[in-house]
């Protein structure tokens, strides 16, 4: 399918002398005799050889800006002067000679300035000298700073500038020069790798820069669509024993008995079965199964009537705790408003070890489960379904506030100002190290030299219009600005 997609892209590009994109492709490590480095077949080489076998006489230029060396493509055309392979990468995978190649290894830690300078200096002479009739561009996303396995520091702005430069160089400033251009996505590792391609393709289609939606927004769109498929009865009731209906059970009537817990609904709305059904449909359990926990189990503890605790275990034996979420509805956190108060949230994968890339954060026994966005989105949709104003939580550590900074703001402006000042002082420092520096009293007040300690306070994710006005309105923004005046922290 990958090879077929690239073949089809070359057909479309050549037929209309235009730009064609294969949303997969760029398997540049595979050599003629064997696969290598995640690549089984080299779709670039197959597509070009197919065209040549059908009479293509134009020269071809392969521009490979994946983080890794396009060694397999170079090997495939080592003796073919009509195909020039151009690759800028972190390290060479081999030193095999080729009659028409440009291979530039930049090492680790490359930034925007160096990357773009090398590209702008080295690529135009190749294009001018080779005069290609077809260009295949491997627009790999793994040079990006947040790539899971990459070792470069290219920003989103740098990635887009790279892609725009290549497109303009090949197709002209208005992208109408009749040089067929095939774009392949190459490598890119991590949940957000697609965003770099999305910015590039949106610019190609719309002629302007469009920022792709955030992870939370995408999850919310999906969750809202799925939630609409359920009726209120389907979510709020439990299946009656021995029937196929959603009806009352002994659990539902438990509050009528003397001494029995009065709560039988999560957040006063969802039955245990409703929660289980919804989490299944929203994909929680599918993601957990994909991590190797084949038979996850949900337990709901209604406790003493002050809230509910949801626990997900990795199997029926309940040996491995994956999620523990304690929530209740509260009107005391924000007087007059009804919010979900998250007293406690634990997401962990007991089978995954800590590594250099996944360091231990304060309070962690195991690495995270990777479902924080899904939990947050479900609680937002729950607020929308039940009619609540938002979600409140008190982050016990600095890194928890950093993780939620795009969606949650501190209820009190002075707490938000303090958090922003801490972020400024710790800017550019990995989150695990930043939390450690703060806990070790290595962050001090610039004026007094006194250590700055983390002071937990309620954060809020607003859902209702009135809570959004309270947290994001001009009065709140002005209060944060005034609190920030003169507030400066630094590393000791």
XYZ file of C-alpha atoms in Angstrom:
492
model
C 0.000 0.000 0.000
C 2.829 2.410 0.805
C 4.579 1.665 -2.493
C 1.297 1.804 -4.397
C 0.500 5.203 -2.885
C 3.820 6.638 -4.033
C 3.357 5.145 -7.524
C -0.070 6.782 -7.710
C 1.369 10.100 -6.499
C 3.966 10.057 -9.301
C 1.186 9.317 -11.833
C -0.849 12.289 -10.636
C 2.127 14.651 -10.420
C 3.389 13.849 -13.901
C -0.047 13.792 -15.543
C -0.946 17.287 -14.354
C 2.573 18.606 -13.756
C 1.422 19.444 -10.242
C 1.951 18.621 -6.583
C 0.815 15.220 -5.284
C 1.041 13.919 -1.726
C 1.181 10.356 -0.428
C 0.207 10.484 3.240
C 2.530 7.575 3.803
C 5.793 6.827 2.027
C 9.425 7.798 2.285
C 10.746 4.350 3.228
C 14.248 5.446 2.384
C 16.331 2.892 4.320
C 15.272 -0.180 2.322
C 17.961 -1.269 -0.123
C 17.440 -3.210 -3.355
C 18.420 -6.474 -1.682
C 16.849 -6.104 1.793
C 14.766 -4.023 4.147
C 16.254 -1.897 6.902
C 15.303 0.576 9.627
C 11.482 0.245 9.732
C 11.436 0.101 5.914
C 10.477 -3.106 4.096
C 10.329 -1.807 0.509
C 11.766 1.464 -0.771
C 8.705 3.082 -2.335
C 10.796 5.942 -3.754
C 13.113 3.625 -5.657
C 10.300 1.358 -6.890
C 8.259 4.307 -8.188
C 11.227 5.829 -10.026
C 12.363 2.518 -11.558
C 8.790 1.862 -12.679
C 8.671 5.243 -14.435
C 12.041 4.619 -16.082
C 10.859 1.212 -17.303
C 7.890 2.973 -18.894
C 10.034 5.449 -20.757
C 10.741 8.327 -18.358
C 13.785 10.196 -19.647
C 13.622 13.230 -17.352
C 16.067 13.584 -14.521
C 14.767 12.931 -11.019
C 15.793 14.676 -7.820
C 15.083 13.076 -4.435
C 15.175 15.679 -1.639
C 15.317 13.745 1.618
C 14.927 15.871 4.763
C 14.008 13.079 7.140
C 16.212 13.149 10.248
C 17.848 9.906 9.135
C 20.090 9.222 6.183
C 18.390 8.198 2.948
C 20.960 5.450 2.527
C 18.704 2.909 0.805
C 17.622 5.325 -1.915
C 21.235 6.375 -2.466
C 22.253 2.718 -2.822
C 19.453 2.019 -5.301
C 20.677 4.776 -7.650
C 24.394 4.626 -6.893
C 25.203 4.051 -10.585
C 22.406 6.125 -12.128
C 23.430 9.735 -12.916
C 19.858 10.631 -13.878
C 18.694 10.344 -10.246
C 20.334 12.711 -7.772
C 19.780 11.841 -4.101
C 20.030 14.808 -1.723
C 19.924 14.075 2.016
C 20.491 16.214 5.119
C 20.518 14.020 8.211
C 22.004 13.609 11.664
C 24.401 10.769 10.821
C 25.422 8.732 7.775
C 24.209 5.133 7.735
C 26.868 4.032 5.249
C 29.629 5.503 3.140
C 28.747 3.790 -0.137
C 29.654 5.960 -3.154
C 27.078 7.191 -5.684
C 27.579 9.017 -8.968
C 24.927 11.676 -8.219
C 24.445 12.390 -4.543
C 24.674 15.071 -1.887
C 24.924 13.626 1.613
C 25.216 16.059 4.539
C 25.512 14.812 8.127
C 25.004 17.544 10.767
C 25.284 15.541 13.994
C 23.045 15.961 17.034
C 21.385 18.987 18.629
C 20.767 20.907 15.391
C 18.679 24.089 15.710
C 16.570 26.071 13.235
C 19.315 28.518 12.348
C 21.891 25.944 11.331
C 19.430 23.594 9.656
C 17.852 26.246 7.453
C 21.208 27.857 6.659
C 22.642 24.550 5.401
C 19.501 23.798 3.408
C 19.377 27.230 1.763
C 23.056 27.074 0.858
C 23.300 23.506 -0.403
C 20.014 22.693 -2.163
C 19.631 25.511 -4.756
C 22.916 24.646 -6.585
C 21.809 21.006 -6.838
C 18.438 21.970 -8.310
C 20.089 24.360 -10.770
C 22.715 21.855 -11.886
C 20.515 18.751 -12.078
C 17.469 20.438 -13.670
C 14.997 17.707 -12.619
C 11.815 16.865 -14.483
C 10.433 15.218 -11.339
C 11.149 15.957 -7.673
C 10.325 13.586 -4.816
C 10.464 15.323 -1.441
C 10.655 13.261 1.748
C 9.327 15.794 4.266
C 10.168 13.817 7.399
C 8.784 15.122 10.686
C 11.427 13.564 12.940
C 13.815 16.565 12.900
C 11.246 18.284 15.169
C 12.310 19.067 18.725
C 9.529 17.006 20.318
C 10.047 13.878 18.226
C 10.105 10.771 20.409
C 13.307 9.322 18.943
C 14.911 12.324 17.234
C 17.892 14.285 18.556
C 17.396 17.649 16.819
C 15.725 20.812 18.112
C 13.822 22.137 15.111
C 10.758 24.193 16.075
C 7.365 24.054 14.387
C 8.199 27.369 12.727
C 11.504 25.966 11.470
C 9.845 22.838 10.094
C 7.307 24.877 8.142
C 10.003 27.262 6.857
C 11.934 24.222 5.605
C 8.929 22.828 3.749
C 7.976 26.198 2.269
C 11.537 26.746 1.052
C 11.612 23.415 -0.775
C 8.194 23.989 -2.353
C 9.111 27.508 -3.527
C 12.494 26.372 -4.838
C 10.945 23.577 -6.902
C 7.660 25.186 -7.935
C 8.385 28.921 -7.764
C 7.062 31.550 -5.379
C 3.489 31.028 -6.604
C 3.868 27.215 -6.712
C 2.822 27.104 -10.391
C 6.160 26.270 -12.035
C 5.482 23.068 -14.033
C 7.911 20.797 -12.186
C 6.008 17.735 -10.892
C 6.501 17.449 -7.135
C 5.698 14.348 -5.071
C 5.675 14.818 -1.296
C 6.079 11.901 1.123
C 5.797 12.165 4.898
C 8.780 10.042 5.923
C 9.564 9.536 9.609
C 7.944 11.139 12.627
C 7.449 9.542 16.036
C 5.009 10.516 18.767
C 1.367 11.504 19.037
C 1.908 15.006 17.618
C 4.195 14.219 14.675
C 1.305 14.631 12.205
C 0.972 18.325 13.078
C 4.096 19.306 11.111
C 2.739 17.683 7.958
C -0.696 19.192 8.603
C 0.712 22.731 8.712
C 2.599 22.168 5.459
C -0.327 20.621 3.596
C -2.762 23.277 4.860
C -0.406 25.944 3.549
C -0.168 24.180 0.167
C -3.959 23.967 -0.123
C -5.077 27.239 1.469
C -2.082 29.452 0.726
C -1.835 30.513 4.361
C -0.656 29.073 7.651
C -3.371 27.188 9.542
C -2.702 25.824 13.012
C -4.070 22.284 13.468
C -6.416 21.734 16.418
C -4.937 20.697 19.745
C -5.042 17.161 21.077
C -7.761 18.001 23.583
C -9.932 19.604 20.913
C -9.608 16.551 18.671
C -10.440 14.178 21.519
C -13.389 16.351 22.548
C -14.803 16.323 19.016
C -14.671 12.544 18.945
C -16.048 12.118 22.472
C -18.953 14.500 21.827
C -19.897 12.621 18.692
C -19.828 9.282 20.496
C -21.680 10.597 23.539
C -24.518 11.841 21.354
C -25.112 8.248 20.304
C -26.224 7.377 23.816
C -29.543 8.145 25.404
C -29.653 9.444 28.934
C -31.159 6.143 30.085
C -28.334 4.216 28.458
C -25.709 6.147 30.374
C -27.458 6.580 33.677
C -29.013 3.173 34.259
C -27.647 -0.298 34.946
C -28.831 -3.474 33.147
C -31.334 -5.438 35.156
C -30.168 -8.909 36.125
C -31.312 -11.545 33.700
C -32.722 -9.070 31.192
C -31.538 -7.132 28.197
C -33.129 -3.901 29.437
C -31.550 -0.959 31.164
C -33.510 -0.896 34.427
C -33.244 -0.555 38.221
C -31.137 -2.937 40.262
C -30.643 -3.621 43.938
C -27.644 -1.291 43.723
C -29.894 1.522 42.501
C -32.280 1.004 45.420
C -29.493 0.659 47.977
C -29.926 4.203 49.238
C -33.413 3.371 50.475
C -32.160 0.849 53.002
C -31.115 2.081 56.494
C -27.329 2.482 56.767
C -26.704 1.938 53.042
C -24.724 4.449 50.958
C -26.978 7.057 49.392
C -24.899 7.500 46.254
C -25.386 5.026 43.452
C -24.442 7.279 40.544
C -21.060 8.686 39.549
C -21.433 12.474 39.687
C -25.080 11.865 40.458
C -25.693 10.709 36.896
C -23.734 7.687 35.597
C -24.294 4.164 36.827
C -21.286 1.866 37.036
C -22.517 0.076 33.934
C -23.041 3.379 32.171
C -19.460 4.423 32.942
C -18.172 1.055 31.769
C -20.124 1.233 28.523
C -19.092 4.816 27.834
C -15.387 4.217 28.528
C -15.501 1.233 26.178
C -17.089 3.254 23.391
C -14.761 6.228 23.952
C -11.750 3.970 23.431
C -10.276 3.944 26.951
C -10.197 0.181 27.187
C -8.949 -0.212 23.610
C -5.920 1.939 24.432
C -5.310 0.001 27.616
C -5.513 -3.304 25.730
C -3.031 -1.956 23.201
C -0.554 -1.517 26.081
C -0.780 -5.266 26.782
C -3.486 -5.323 29.462
C -5.880 -7.633 27.666
C -8.745 -7.717 30.187
C -9.041 -4.368 32.005
C -11.573 -4.169 34.834
C -13.451 -1.128 36.175
C -14.406 -0.773 39.842
C -16.464 2.078 41.267
C -16.299 2.856 45.001
C -18.997 5.191 46.298
C -17.266 5.485 49.667
C -18.998 7.467 52.376
C -21.123 9.655 50.163
C -18.512 12.388 49.696
C -17.533 11.351 46.194
C -16.717 8.391 43.996
C -13.486 6.606 43.185
C -13.101 4.932 39.805
C -10.346 2.362 39.488
C -9.201 0.523 36.379
C -7.058 -2.578 36.846
C -5.048 -4.429 34.241
C -6.930 -7.705 34.741
C -9.629 -9.549 36.702
C -7.175 -10.378 39.491
C -6.929 -6.610 40.200
C -3.187 -6.795 40.765
C -2.060 -3.919 38.565
C -3.713 -0.538 39.222
C -3.740 1.567 36.045
C -6.114 4.403 36.905
C -7.528 5.802 40.109
C -9.835 8.804 39.813
C -11.648 10.299 42.804
C -14.268 12.903 41.917
C -17.214 14.678 43.448
C -19.573 17.499 42.605
C -18.876 20.645 44.586
C -20.377 24.096 45.007
C -17.790 25.132 47.570
C -14.711 25.408 45.326
C -16.331 28.260 43.393
C -19.323 29.547 45.367
C -22.485 29.513 43.304
C -21.060 27.243 40.598
C -21.402 23.472 40.307
C -18.105 21.834 39.270
C -16.478 18.429 39.169
C -13.752 18.484 41.791
C -10.965 16.018 41.008
C -9.571 15.102 44.406
C -7.099 12.566 43.072
C -5.981 11.235 39.701
C -3.450 8.475 39.178
C -2.565 7.183 35.711
C 0.293 4.709 35.594
C 1.718 1.845 33.588
C 3.334 -0.606 36.026
C 4.861 -2.572 33.140
C 6.842 0.341 31.704
C 10.226 1.255 33.197
C 11.537 4.768 33.645
C 14.129 5.728 31.041
C 16.158 8.752 30.040
C 13.315 9.803 27.759
C 10.650 8.927 30.347
C 12.171 10.135 33.634
C 10.579 9.740 37.031
C 8.564 12.762 38.111
C 7.913 13.698 41.755
C 5.230 11.452 43.239
C 5.473 8.805 40.524
C 5.945 5.097 41.199
C 5.536 4.177 37.524
C 5.486 6.101 34.225
C 2.199 7.584 33.066
C -0.459 5.663 31.158
C -0.809 8.179 28.308
C -4.533 8.751 28.886
C -4.556 12.151 30.598
C -6.111 13.865 27.581
C -8.844 11.244 27.368
C -9.677 11.552 31.078
C -9.855 15.336 30.803
C -12.021 15.164 27.678
C -14.415 12.703 29.291
C -14.850 14.988 32.313
C -15.512 17.967 30.009
C -18.140 15.985 28.110
C -19.605 14.896 31.454
C -19.920 18.564 32.444
C -21.684 19.306 29.145
C -23.978 16.297 29.531
C -24.978 16.919 33.144
C -24.936 20.723 32.956
C -21.968 21.478 35.228
C -19.796 24.587 35.075
C -16.360 23.004 34.790
C -13.589 20.969 36.392
C -11.456 21.942 39.384
C -8.256 20.345 40.610
C -5.404 21.225 42.973
C -2.052 20.261 41.368
C 0.195 18.921 44.106
C 3.384 19.443 42.068
C 4.663 22.029 39.618
C 4.860 19.551 36.724
C 1.149 18.747 37.054
C 0.299 22.407 36.528
C 2.668 22.556 33.541
C 0.984 19.554 31.913
C -2.445 21.178 32.224
C -1.386 24.756 31.441
C -3.110 24.902 28.034
C -6.529 24.097 29.485
C -6.512 24.963 33.190
C -5.915 28.267 34.921
C -5.550 28.948 38.608
C -8.730 30.171 40.237
C -6.937 32.992 42.020
C -5.062 35.485 39.805
C -2.129 35.716 42.222
C -1.612 31.937 41.973
C -1.682 32.146 38.161
C 0.849 34.986 38.246
C 3.148 32.998 40.525
C 2.909 29.955 38.269
C 3.746 32.019 35.163
C 6.749 33.546 36.955
C 7.981 30.067 37.849
C 7.593 28.938 34.242
C 9.648 31.919 33.090
C 12.404 31.077 35.569
C 12.469 27.426 34.497
C 11.980 27.980 30.769
C 13.900 25.537 28.569
C 14.541 23.090 31.425
C 13.017 19.597 31.055
C 9.925 19.220 33.201
C 11.371 16.503 35.464
C 14.470 18.560 36.204
C 12.395 21.708 36.705
C 10.231 19.987 39.332
C 13.336 18.655 41.040
C 14.974 22.103 41.129
C 11.862 23.572 42.677
C 11.610 20.871 45.340
C 15.321 21.278 46.159
C 14.851 25.037 46.836
C 16.984 25.913 43.802
C 14.481 28.535 42.627
C 14.632 31.791 44.570
C 12.970 35.178 44.640
C 15.166 37.523 42.596
C 14.617 40.388 45.052
C 15.061 38.602 48.390
C 17.016 35.441 47.522
C 14.504 33.388 49.521
C 13.597 29.928 48.159
C 10.345 29.762 46.206
C 8.273 26.763 47.151
C 5.352 25.274 45.294
C 2.058 26.409 46.783
C -0.860 24.315 45.550
C -4.071 26.139 44.716
C -7.230 25.254 42.782
C -6.996 25.234 38.996
C -10.082 25.364 36.831
C -11.022 24.136 33.365
C -14.104 26.223 32.531
C -16.966 24.684 30.549
C -19.949 26.970 31.139
C -20.122 30.512 29.792
C -20.212 32.033 33.267
C -17.107 30.177 34.460
C -15.257 31.042 31.262
C -16.107 34.698 31.839
C -14.803 34.466 35.402
C -11.492 32.800 34.497
C -10.686 34.229 31.078
C -12.352 37.642 31.231
C -10.546 41.020 31.193
C -10.854 41.502 34.972
C -9.033 38.211 35.637
C -6.370 38.970 33.003
C -5.741 42.413 34.488
C -5.499 40.954 37.990
C -2.867 38.463 36.796
C -0.924 41.265 35.105
C -0.893 43.381 38.271
C 0.193 40.399 40.373
C 3.043 39.695 37.964
C 4.493 43.182 38.365
C 7.700 42.922 40.332
C 7.411 39.131 40.654
C 10.735 37.705 39.441
C 12.234 34.313 40.213
C 15.621 32.890 39.239
C 17.746 29.777 39.658
C 20.049 29.862 42.648
